[in-house]
Tab-separated table of C-alpha atoms in Angstrom:
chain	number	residue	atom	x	y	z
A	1	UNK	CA	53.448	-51.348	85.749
A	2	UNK	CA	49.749	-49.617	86.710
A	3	UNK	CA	49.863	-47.411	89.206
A	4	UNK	CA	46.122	-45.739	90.165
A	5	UNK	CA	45.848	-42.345	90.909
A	6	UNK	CA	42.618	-40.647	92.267
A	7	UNK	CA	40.750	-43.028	90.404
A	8	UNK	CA	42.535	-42.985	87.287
A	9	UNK	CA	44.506	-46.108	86.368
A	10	UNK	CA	48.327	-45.140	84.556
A	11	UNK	CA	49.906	-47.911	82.483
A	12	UNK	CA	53.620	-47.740	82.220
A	13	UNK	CA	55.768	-49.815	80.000
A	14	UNK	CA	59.177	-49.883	78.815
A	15	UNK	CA	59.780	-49.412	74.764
A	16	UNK	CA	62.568	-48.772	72.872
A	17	UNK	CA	64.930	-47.609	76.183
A	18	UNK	CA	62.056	-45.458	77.281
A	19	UNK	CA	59.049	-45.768	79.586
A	20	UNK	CA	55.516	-44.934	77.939
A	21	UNK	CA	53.088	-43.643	80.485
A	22	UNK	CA	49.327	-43.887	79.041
A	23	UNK	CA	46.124	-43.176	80.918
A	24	UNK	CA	42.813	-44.718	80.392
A	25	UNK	CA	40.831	-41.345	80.196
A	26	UNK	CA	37.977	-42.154	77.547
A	27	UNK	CA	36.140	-44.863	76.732
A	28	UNK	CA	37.274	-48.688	77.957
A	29	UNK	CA	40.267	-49.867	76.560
A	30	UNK	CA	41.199	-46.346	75.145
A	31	UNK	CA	44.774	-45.570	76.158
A	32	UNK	CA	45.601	-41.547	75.836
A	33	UNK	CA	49.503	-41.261	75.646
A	34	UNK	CA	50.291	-39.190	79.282
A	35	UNK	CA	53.920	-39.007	78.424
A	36	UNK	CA	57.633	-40.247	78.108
A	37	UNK	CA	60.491	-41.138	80.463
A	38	UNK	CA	63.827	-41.341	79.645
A	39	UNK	CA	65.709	-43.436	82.421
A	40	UNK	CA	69.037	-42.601	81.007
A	41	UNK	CA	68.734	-38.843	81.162
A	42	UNK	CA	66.596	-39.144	83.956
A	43	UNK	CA	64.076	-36.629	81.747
A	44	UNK	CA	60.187	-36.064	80.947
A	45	UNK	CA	58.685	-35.471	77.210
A	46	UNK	CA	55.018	-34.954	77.483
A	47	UNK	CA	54.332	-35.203	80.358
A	48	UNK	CA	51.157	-34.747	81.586
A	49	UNK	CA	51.190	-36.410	85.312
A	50	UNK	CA	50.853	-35.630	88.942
A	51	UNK	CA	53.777	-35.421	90.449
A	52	UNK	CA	53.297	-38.729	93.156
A	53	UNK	CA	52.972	-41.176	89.349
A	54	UNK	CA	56.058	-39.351	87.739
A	55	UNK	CA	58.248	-40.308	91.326
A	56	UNK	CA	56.531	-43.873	91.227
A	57	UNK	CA	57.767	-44.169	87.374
A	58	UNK	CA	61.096	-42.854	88.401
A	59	UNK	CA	61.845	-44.551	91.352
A	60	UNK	CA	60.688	-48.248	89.574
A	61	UNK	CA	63.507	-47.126	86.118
């Protein structure tokens, strides 16, 4: 899932039961790690997102 943010593109994928948000913030094609959802406890590690991506993640897991 990519979901683009005032001009910033976040990546979201599912691994290992959770869902990895990374953000292409330096150079093209590196990924910074924006944080971690967990869908079962319905909880944030790391995060480091507006508010609008975190309810996009949520709502999609």
């Amino acid at each position: 899932m990519t979901i683009e943010y005032r001009g910033e593109k976040y990546f979201a994928a599912e691994k290992e039961g959770k869902v990895v948000v990374r953000t292409e913030r330096t150079a093209h094609g590196q990924n910074v790690l924006a944080g971690v959802f967990d869908p079962k406890q319905r909880t944030w590690q790391n995060d480091d997102l507006p508010r609008s991506v975190k309810e996009q993640i949520e709502t999609k897991y």
